[in-house]
Short mmCIF file of C-alpha atoms in Angstrom, two decimals:
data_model
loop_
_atom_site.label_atom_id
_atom_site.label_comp_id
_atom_site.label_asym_id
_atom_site.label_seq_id
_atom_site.Cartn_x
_atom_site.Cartn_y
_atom_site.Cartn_z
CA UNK A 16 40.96 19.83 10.93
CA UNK A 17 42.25 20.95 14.42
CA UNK A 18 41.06 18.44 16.57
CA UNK A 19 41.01 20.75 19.90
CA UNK A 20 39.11 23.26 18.03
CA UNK A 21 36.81 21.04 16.26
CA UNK A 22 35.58 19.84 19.47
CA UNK A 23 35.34 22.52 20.95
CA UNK A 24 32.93 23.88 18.28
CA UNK A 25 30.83 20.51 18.14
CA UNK A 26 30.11 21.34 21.85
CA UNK A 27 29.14 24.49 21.42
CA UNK A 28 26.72 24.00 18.57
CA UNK A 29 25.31 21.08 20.50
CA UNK A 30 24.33 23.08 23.66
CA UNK A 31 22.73 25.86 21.35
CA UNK A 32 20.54 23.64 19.55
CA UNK A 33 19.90 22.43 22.65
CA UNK A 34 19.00 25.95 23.48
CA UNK A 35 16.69 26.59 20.73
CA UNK A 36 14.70 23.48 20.64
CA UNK A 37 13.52 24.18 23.78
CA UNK A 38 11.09 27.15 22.25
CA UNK A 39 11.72 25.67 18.35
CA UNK A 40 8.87 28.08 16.88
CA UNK A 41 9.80 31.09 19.02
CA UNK A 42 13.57 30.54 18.13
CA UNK A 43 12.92 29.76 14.25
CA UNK A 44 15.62 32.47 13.11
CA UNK A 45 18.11 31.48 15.54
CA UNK A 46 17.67 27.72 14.45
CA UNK A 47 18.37 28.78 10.91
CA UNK A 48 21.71 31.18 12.33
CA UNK A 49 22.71 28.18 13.71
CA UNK A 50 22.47 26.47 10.72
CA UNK A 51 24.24 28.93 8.85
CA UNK A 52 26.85 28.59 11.43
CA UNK A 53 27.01 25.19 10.96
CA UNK A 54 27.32 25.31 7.41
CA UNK A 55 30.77 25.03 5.66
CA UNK A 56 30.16 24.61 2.22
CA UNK A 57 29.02 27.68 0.35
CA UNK A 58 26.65 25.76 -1.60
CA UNK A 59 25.33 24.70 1.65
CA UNK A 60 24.74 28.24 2.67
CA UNK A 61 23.19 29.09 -0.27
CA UNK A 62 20.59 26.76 0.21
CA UNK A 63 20.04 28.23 3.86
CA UNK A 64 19.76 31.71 2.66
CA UNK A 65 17.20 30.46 -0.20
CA UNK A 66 15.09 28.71 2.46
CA UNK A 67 15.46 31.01 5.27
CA UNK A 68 12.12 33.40 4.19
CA UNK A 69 10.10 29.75 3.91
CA UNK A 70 10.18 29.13 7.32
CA UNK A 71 9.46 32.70 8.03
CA UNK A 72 5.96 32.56 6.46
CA UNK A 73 3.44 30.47 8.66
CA UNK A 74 1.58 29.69 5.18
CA UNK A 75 4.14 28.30 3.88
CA UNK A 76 4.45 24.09 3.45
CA UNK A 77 7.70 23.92 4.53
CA UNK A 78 7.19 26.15 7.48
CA UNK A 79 4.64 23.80 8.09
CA UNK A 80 6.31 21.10 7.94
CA UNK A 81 8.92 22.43 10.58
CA UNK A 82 6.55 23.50 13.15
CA UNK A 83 4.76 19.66 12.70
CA UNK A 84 8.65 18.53 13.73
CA UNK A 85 9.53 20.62 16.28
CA UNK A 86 6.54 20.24 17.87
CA UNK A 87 4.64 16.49 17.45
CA UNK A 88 8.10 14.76 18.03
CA UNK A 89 9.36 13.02 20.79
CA UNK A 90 11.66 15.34 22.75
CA UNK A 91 15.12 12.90 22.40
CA UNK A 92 13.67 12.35 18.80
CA UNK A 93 13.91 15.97 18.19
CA UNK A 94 17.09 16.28 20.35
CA UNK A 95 19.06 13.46 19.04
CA UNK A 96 18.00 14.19 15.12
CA UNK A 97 19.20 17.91 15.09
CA UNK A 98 22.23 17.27 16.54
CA UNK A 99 23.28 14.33 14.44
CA UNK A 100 22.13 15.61 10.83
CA UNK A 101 23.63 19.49 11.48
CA UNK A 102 26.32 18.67 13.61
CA UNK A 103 27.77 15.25 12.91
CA UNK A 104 26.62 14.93 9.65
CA UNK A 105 27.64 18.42 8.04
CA UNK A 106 29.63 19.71 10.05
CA UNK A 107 32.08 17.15 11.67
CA UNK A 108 31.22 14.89 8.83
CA UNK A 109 31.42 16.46 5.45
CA UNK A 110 34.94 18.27 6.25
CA UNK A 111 36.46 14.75 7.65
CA UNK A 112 35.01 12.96 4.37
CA UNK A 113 37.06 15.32 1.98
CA UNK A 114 39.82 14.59 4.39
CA UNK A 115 39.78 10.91 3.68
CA UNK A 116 39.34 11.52 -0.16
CA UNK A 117 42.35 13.43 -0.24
CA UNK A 118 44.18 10.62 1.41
CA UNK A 119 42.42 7.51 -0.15
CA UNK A 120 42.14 9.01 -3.63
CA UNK A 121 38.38 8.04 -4.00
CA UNK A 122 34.90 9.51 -2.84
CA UNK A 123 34.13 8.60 0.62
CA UNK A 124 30.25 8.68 0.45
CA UNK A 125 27.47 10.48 2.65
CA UNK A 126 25.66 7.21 3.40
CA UNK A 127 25.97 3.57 3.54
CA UNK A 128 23.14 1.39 2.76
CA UNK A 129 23.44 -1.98 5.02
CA UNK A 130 21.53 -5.11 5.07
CA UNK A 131 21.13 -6.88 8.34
CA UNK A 132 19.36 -9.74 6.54
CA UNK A 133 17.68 -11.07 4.24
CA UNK A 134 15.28 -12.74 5.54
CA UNK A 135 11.47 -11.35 4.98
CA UNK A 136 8.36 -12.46 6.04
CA UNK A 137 6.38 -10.87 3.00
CA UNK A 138 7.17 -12.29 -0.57
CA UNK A 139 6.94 -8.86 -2.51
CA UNK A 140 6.27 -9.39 -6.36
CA UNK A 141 9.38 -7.55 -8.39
CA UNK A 142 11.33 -7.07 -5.14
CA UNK A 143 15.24 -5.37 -5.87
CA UNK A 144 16.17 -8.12 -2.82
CA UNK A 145 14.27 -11.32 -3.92
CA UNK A 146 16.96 -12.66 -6.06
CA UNK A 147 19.09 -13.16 -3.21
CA UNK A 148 19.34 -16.35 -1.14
CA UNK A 149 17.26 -15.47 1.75
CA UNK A 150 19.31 -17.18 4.30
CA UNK A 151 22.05 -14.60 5.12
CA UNK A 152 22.88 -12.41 7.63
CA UNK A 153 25.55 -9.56 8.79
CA UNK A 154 26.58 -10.52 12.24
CA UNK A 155 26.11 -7.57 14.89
CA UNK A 156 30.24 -7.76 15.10
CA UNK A 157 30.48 -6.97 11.55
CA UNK A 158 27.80 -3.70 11.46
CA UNK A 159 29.43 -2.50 14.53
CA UNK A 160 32.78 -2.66 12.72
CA UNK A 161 31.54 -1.05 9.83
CA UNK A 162 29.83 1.86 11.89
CA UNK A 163 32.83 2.50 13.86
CA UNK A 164 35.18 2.73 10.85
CA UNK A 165 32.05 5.42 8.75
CA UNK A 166 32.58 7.45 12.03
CA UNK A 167 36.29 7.69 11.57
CA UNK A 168 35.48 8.42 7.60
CA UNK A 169 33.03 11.06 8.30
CA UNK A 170 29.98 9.12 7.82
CA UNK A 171 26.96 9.45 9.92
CA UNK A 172 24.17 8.84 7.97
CA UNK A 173 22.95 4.98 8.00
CA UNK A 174 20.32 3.54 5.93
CA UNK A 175 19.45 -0.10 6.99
CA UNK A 176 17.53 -2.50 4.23
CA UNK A 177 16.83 -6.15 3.51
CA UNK A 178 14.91 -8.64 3.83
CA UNK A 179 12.94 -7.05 6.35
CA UNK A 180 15.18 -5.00 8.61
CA UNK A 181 13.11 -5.31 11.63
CA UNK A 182 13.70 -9.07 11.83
CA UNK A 183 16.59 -7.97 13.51
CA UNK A 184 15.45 -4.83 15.84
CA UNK A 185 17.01 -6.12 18.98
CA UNK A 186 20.36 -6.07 16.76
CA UNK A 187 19.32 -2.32 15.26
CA UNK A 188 18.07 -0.93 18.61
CA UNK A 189 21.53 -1.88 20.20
CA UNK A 190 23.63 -0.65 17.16
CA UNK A 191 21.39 2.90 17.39
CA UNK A 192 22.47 2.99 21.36
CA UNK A 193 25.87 2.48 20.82
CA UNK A 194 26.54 4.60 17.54
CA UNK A 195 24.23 7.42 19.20
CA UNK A 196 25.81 10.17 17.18
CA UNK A 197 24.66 8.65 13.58
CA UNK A 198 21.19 8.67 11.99
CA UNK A 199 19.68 5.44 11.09
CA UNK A 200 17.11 5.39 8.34
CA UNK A 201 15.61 1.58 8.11
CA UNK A 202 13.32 0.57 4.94
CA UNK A 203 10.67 -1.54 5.84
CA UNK A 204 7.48 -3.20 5.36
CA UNK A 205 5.79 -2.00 8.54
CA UNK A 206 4.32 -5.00 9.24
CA UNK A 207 6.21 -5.37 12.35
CA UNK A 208 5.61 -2.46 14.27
CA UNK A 209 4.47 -3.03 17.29
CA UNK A 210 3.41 -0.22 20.02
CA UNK A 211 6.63 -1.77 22.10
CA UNK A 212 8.84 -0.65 19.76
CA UNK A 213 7.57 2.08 18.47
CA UNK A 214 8.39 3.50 22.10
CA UNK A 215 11.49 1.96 21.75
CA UNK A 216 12.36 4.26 18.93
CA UNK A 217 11.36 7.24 20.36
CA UNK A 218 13.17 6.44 23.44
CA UNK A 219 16.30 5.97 21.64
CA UNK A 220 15.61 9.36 19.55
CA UNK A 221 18.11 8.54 16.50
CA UNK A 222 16.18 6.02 14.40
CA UNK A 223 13.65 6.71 11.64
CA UNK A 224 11.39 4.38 9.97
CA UNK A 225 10.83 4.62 6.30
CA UNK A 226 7.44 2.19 5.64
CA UNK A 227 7.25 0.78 1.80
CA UNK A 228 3.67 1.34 -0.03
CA UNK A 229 2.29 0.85 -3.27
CA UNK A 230 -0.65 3.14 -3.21
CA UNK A 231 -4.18 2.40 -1.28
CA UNK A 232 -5.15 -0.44 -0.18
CA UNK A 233 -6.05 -2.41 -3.12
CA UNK A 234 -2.52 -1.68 -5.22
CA UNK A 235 -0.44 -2.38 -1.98
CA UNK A 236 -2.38 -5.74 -0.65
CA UNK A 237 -2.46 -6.88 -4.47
CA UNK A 238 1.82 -6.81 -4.93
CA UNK A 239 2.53 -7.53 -0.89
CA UNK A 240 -0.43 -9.65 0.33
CA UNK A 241 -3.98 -9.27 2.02
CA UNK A 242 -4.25 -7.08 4.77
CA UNK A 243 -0.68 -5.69 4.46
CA UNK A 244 -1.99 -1.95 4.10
CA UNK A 245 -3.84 -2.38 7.14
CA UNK A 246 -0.61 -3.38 9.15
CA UNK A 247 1.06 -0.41 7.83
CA UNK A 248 -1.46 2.18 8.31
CA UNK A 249 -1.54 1.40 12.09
CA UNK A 250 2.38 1.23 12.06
CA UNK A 251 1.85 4.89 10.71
CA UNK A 252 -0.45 6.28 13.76
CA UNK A 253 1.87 3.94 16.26
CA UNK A 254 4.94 5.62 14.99
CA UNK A 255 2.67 9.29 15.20
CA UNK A 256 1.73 8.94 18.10
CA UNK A 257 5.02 8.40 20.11
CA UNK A 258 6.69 11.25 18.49
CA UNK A 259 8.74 9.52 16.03
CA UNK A 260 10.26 10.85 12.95
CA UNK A 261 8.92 8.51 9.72
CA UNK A 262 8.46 8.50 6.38
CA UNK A 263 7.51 6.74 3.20
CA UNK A 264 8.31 4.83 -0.15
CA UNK A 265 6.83 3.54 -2.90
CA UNK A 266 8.06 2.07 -6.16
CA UNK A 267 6.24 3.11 -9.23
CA UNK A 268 5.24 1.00 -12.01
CA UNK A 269 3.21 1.00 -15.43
CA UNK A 270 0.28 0.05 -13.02
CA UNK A 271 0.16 3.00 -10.22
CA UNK A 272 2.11 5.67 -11.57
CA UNK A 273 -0.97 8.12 -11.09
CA UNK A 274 -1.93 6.48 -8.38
CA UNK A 275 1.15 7.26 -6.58
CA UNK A 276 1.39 10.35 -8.45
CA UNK A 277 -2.04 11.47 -7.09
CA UNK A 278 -2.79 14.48 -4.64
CA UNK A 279 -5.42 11.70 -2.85
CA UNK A 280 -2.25 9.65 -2.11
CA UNK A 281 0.07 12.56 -0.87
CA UNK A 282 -2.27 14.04 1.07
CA UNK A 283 -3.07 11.15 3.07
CA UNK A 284 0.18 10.10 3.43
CA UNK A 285 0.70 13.64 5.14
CA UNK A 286 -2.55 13.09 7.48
CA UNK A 287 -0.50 9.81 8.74
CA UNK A 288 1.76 12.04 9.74
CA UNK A 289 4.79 11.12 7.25
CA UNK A 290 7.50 13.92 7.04
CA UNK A 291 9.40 12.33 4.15
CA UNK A 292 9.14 10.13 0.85
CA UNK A 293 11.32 8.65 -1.51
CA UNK A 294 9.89 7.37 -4.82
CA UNK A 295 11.79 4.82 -6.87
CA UNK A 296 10.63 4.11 -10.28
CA UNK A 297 10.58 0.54 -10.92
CA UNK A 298 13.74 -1.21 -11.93
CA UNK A 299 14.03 -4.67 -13.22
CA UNK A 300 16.22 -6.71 -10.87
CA UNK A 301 15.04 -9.41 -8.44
CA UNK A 302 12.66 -11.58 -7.67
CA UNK A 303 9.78 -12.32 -10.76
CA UNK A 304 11.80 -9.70 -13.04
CA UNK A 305 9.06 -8.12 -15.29
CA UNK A 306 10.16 -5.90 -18.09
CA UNK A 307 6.24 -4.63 -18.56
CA UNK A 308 6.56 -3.52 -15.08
CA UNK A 309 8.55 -0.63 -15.82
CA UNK A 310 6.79 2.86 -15.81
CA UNK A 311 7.02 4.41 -19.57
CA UNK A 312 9.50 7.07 -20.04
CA UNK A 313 6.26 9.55 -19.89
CA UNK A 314 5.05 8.30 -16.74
CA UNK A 315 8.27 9.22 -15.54
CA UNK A 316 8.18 12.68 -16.68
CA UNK A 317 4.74 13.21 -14.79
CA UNK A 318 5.73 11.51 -11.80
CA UNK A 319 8.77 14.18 -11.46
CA UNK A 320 6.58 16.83 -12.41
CA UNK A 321 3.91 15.87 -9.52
CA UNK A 322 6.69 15.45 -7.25
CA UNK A 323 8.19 19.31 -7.90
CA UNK A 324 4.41 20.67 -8.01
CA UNK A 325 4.10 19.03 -4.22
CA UNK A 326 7.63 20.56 -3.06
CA UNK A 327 6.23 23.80 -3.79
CA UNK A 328 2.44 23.29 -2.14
CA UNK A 329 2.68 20.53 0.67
CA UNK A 330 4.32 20.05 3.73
CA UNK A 331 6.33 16.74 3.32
CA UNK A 332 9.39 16.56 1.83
CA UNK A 333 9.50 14.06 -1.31
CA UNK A 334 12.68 13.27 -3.61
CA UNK A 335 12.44 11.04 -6.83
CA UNK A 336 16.14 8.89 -6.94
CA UNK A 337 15.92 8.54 -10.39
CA UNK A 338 14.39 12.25 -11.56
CA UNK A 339 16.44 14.17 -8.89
CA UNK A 340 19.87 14.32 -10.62
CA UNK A 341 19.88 17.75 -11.12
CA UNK A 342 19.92 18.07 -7.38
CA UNK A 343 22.91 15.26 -7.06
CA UNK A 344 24.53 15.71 -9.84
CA UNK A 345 23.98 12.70 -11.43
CA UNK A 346 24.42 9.44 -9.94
CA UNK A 347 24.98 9.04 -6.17
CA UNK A 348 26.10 5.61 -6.11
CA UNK A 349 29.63 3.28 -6.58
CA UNK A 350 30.50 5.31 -3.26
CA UNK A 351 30.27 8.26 -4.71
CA UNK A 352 27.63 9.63 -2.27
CA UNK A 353 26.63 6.22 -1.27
CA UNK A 354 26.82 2.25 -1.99
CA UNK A 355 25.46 -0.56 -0.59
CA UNK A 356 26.74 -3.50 1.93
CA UNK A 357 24.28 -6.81 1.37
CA UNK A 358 23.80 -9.41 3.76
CA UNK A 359 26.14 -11.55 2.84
CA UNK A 360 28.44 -8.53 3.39
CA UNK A 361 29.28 -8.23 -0.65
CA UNK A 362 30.06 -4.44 -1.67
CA UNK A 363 27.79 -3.04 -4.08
CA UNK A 364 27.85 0.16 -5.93
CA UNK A 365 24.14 0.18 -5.62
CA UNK A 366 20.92 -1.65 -4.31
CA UNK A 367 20.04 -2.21 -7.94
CA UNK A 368 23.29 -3.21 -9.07
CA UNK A 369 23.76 -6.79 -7.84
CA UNK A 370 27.55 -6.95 -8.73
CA UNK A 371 30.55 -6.50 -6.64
CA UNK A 372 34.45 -7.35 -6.38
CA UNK A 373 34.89 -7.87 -2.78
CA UNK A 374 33.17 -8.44 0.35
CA UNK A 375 33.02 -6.47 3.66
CA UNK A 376 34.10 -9.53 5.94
CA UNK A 377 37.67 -9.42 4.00
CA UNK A 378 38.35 -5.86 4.05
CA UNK A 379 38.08 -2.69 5.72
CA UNK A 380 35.83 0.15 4.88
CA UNK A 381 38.78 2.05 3.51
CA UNK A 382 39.81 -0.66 1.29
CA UNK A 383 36.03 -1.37 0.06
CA UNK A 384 36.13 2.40 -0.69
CA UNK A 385 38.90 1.72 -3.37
CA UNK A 386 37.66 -1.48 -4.92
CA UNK A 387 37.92 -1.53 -8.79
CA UNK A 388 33.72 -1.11 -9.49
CA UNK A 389 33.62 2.38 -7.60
CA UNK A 390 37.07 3.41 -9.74
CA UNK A 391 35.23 2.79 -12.52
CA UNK A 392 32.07 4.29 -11.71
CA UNK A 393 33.94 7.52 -9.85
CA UNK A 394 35.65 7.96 -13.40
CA UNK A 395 32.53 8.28 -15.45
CA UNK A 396 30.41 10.22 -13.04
CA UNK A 397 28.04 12.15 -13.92
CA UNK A 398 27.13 9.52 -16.18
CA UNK A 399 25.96 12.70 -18.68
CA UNK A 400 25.54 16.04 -18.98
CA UNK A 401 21.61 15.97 -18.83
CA UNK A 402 21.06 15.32 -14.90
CA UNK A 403 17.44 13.78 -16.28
CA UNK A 404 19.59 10.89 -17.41
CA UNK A 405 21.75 9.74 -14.58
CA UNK A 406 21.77 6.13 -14.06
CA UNK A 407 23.65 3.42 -15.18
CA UNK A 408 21.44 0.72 -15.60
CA UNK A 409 18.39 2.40 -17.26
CA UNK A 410 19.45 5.61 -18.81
CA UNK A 411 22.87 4.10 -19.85
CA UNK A 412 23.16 0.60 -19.46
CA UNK A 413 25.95 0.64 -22.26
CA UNK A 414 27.92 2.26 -19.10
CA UNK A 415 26.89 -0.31 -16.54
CA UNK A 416 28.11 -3.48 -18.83
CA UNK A 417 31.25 -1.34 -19.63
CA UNK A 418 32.27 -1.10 -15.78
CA UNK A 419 31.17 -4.74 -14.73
CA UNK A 420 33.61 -5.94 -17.48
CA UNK A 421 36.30 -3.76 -17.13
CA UNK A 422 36.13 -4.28 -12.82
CA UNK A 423 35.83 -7.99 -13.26
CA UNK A 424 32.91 -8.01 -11.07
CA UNK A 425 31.17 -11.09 -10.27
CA UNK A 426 27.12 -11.23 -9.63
CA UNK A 427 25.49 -10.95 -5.84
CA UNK A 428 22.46 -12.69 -7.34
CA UNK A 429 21.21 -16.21 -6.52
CA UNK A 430 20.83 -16.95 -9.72
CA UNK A 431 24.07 -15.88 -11.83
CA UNK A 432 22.92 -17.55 -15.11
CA UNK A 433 22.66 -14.37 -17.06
CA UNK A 434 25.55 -12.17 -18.58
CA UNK A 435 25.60 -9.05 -17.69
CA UNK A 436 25.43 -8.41 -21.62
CA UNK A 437 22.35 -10.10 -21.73
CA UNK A 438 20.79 -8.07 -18.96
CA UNK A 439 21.79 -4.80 -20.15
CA UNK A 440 20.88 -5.22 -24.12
CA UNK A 441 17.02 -5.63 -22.69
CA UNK A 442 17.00 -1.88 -21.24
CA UNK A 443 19.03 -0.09 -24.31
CA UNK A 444 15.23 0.80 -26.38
CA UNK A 445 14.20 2.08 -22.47
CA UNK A 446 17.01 3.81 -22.17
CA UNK A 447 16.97 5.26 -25.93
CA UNK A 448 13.33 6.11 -25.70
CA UNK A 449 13.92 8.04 -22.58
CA UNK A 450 16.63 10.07 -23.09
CA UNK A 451 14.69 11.67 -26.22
CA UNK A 452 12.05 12.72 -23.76
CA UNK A 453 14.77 13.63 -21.29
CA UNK A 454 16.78 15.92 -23.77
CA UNK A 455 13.98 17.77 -24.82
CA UNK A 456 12.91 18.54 -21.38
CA UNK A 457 16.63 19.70 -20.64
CA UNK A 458 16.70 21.46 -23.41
CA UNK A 459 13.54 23.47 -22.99
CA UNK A 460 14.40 24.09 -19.11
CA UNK A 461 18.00 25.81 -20.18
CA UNK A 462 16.10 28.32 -22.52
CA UNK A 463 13.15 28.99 -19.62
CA UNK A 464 10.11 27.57 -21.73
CA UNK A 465 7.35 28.40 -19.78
CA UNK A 466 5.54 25.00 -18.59
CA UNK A 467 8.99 22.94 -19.82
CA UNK A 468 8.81 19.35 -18.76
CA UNK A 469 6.12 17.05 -19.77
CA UNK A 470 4.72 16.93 -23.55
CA UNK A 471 1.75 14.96 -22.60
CA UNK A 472 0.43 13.34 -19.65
CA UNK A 473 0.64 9.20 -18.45
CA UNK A 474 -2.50 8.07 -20.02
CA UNK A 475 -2.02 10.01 -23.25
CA UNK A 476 -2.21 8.64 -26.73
CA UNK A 477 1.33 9.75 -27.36
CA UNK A 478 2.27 7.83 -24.22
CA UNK A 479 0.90 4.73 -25.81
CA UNK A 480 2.13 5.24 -29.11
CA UNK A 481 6.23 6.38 -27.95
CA UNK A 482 6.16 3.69 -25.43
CA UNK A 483 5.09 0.52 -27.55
CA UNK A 484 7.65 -2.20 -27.89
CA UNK A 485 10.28 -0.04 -25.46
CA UNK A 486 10.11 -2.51 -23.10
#
């Protein structure tokens, strides 16, 4: 990359979206020429000339869902979002990553998932986080480190977990001012939001709040204590009403799969005013580990096919990390696309995969990048050839156990007791069970069967049958 010409172009593009969000609606077609302008990757383009007559048609949900954007957001929010995700992001971003993987000889990821803490003030049953200590914490020195050397990697996008993130939102808020050019996404329980900061956010424009449900009220106060729904339905209108950008996510289980799953739950979610969701189907690592927790392999089906039914019909945009591989390619994590940075700075492939082989406070992002555990994951990516199958620990666990050996990893978790042997010989009838239903779905999509995806629905005798003694 020229470095003259590159910034000369960043400037540029900055002072036309500028331009165009002054009127967003008016100047929809020149937003999405920008875009295209913006765009380097041809598979990048593609996907702006496949959207491009969406956001032409007022009827459409994702037109929809862009004029509820440009319009009910805070004006930095609005500012300081566009020009991070199109220009820093994909622009400066994605050409300076494949810069650095030419020269470190790895993947250099789109995202980095980073703990703060983790402490929480909720006590979440079958939390991915609750088999930590509790007790540590990244010191603001360290994050700032770490953000300064993404930036030089290319990396702009920030997700921020726990613990409860917002334990630390003086530490965020400051990190947010001074990386102003990245996007921070921060899971949390919502049970901190306060109008204060809610203002906050929207005064700072680059910050978006993702706030963790189960379903209604009942289902959520039931796995994260009385009155917690409550507390995040108000964090919801807060966060609305001072022109924030937020979203959603839930974790699905054997118990609320069609709950979650439900057109009652989507569609209030979208009167709260949520523009995005992420649903994670439930995974057995933490705190209270519960093997019965796990939605059945058909549940899973449904849930994806709910979640492609709402892309086409409402106007909030919804992926499904475990169901979306055909999008990704497979597994995203082991640096890959992303990985994940705990509190006690240890350097995971993934926020499920409690293993790692160094930690963050010994080396530099670069070196992290090139740590044996991402080798091996990089090196078996895609994980298969059915992108309905793409993750280590439940659709090939044989994988996972293969790369924790062969990387010498050591376990993140508090309690360290049990081989990673053990662990992964619980999920192998899951996984086995799954990729039947999986294959046959692939296999009916790649010869266009009409209807091709689900054989018969959550609650259905089949499900009951198939599913008995998987997990």
């Amino acid at each position: 990359m020229n470095p003259a010409k590159t910034f000369l172009e960043k400037k540029f593009l900055e002072q036309g979206i500028k331009m165009v969000l002054r009127d967003p609606m008016k100047n929809i077609n020149t937003l999405i020429g920008w875009a295209d302008k913006v765009a380097k990757r041809e598979d990048h383009k593609e996907t702006i000339a496949a959207i491009r007559p969406y956001l032409q048609d007022p009827n459409n949900n994702w037109y929809q869902l862009t004029a509820r954007l440009f319009t009910k957001t805070h004006p930095t929010v609005r500012q300081r979002m566009a020009i991070n995700f199109l220009v820093n992001s994909i622009f400066l971003g994605i050409p300076r990553q494949r810069e650095a993987e030419a020269e470190l000889g790895v993947s250099v990821p789109w995202a980095i998932l980073m703990d703060p803490t983790e402490r929480c003030n909720l006590r979440c049953i079958g939390c991915w986080a609750g088999d930590y200590q509790r007790q540590r914490e990244l010191d603001f020195a360290t994050m700032d480190r770490v953000l300064t050397e993404a930036e030089e990697l290319g990396i702009f996008f920030i997700v921020i977990s726990g613990g409860e993130p917002l334990i630390r939102k003086d530490d965020l808020l400051a990190l947010a001012r001074k990386h102003e050019g990245q996007v921070f996404m921060v899971y949390t329980n919502g049970t901190l939001v306060d109008e204060k900061l809610a203002q906050d956010l929207a005064n700072v424009g680059n910050v978006t709040l993702t706030l963790s449900l189960e379903g209604f009220k009942d289902t959520t106060d039931a796995r994260r204590g009385q009155g917690v729904f409550d507390k995040v339905m108000h964090a919801m209108d807060l966060l609305r009403e001072s022109g924030n950008v937020f979203g959603f996510s839930v974790t699905y289980t054997r118990h609320n799969t069609e709950e979650l799953g439900s057109d009652e739950f989507i569609d209030m979610i979208i009167d709260k005013g949520a523009a995005y969701g992420w649903y994670f189907t439930y995974i057995p690592i933490g705190k209270d580990v519960d093997l019965e927790l796990m939605a059945t392999p058909e549940q899973r089906a449904w849930m994806y096919e709910q979640i492609l039914r709402w892309r086409k019909t409402k106007p909030v945009f919804v992926a499904d990390f475990w169901n979306d591989g055909e999008t990704t390619n497979g597994c995203i994590a082991g640096g890959r696309r992303y990985f994940h940075i705990n509190a006690a700075g240890e350097v995971e492939p993934c926020a499920f995969v409690h293993y790692a082989t160094c930690n963050i406070h010994d080396v530099t992002l670069r070196q992290a990048l090139q740590n044996p555990l991402f080798k091996a994951y990089q090196r078996r990516q895609p994980f298969d050839i059915n992108p309905r199958r793409p993750c280590p620990i439940i659709d090939h666990p044989e994988a996972l156990r293969e790369m924790v050996l062969e990387s010498k990893a050591y376990s993140t978790q508090l309690t360290a007791d049990e081989p990673v042997e053990e662990f992964t010989a619980k999920l192998e009838r899951y996984a086995q069970v799954w990729g039947g239903i999986a294959d046959q779905i692939w296999k009916e999509k790649q010869a266009g069967v009409p209807g091709a995806g689900v054989a018969a629905g959550p609650n259905s005798k089949e499900t009951v049958v198939q599913t008995h003694g998987v997990v």
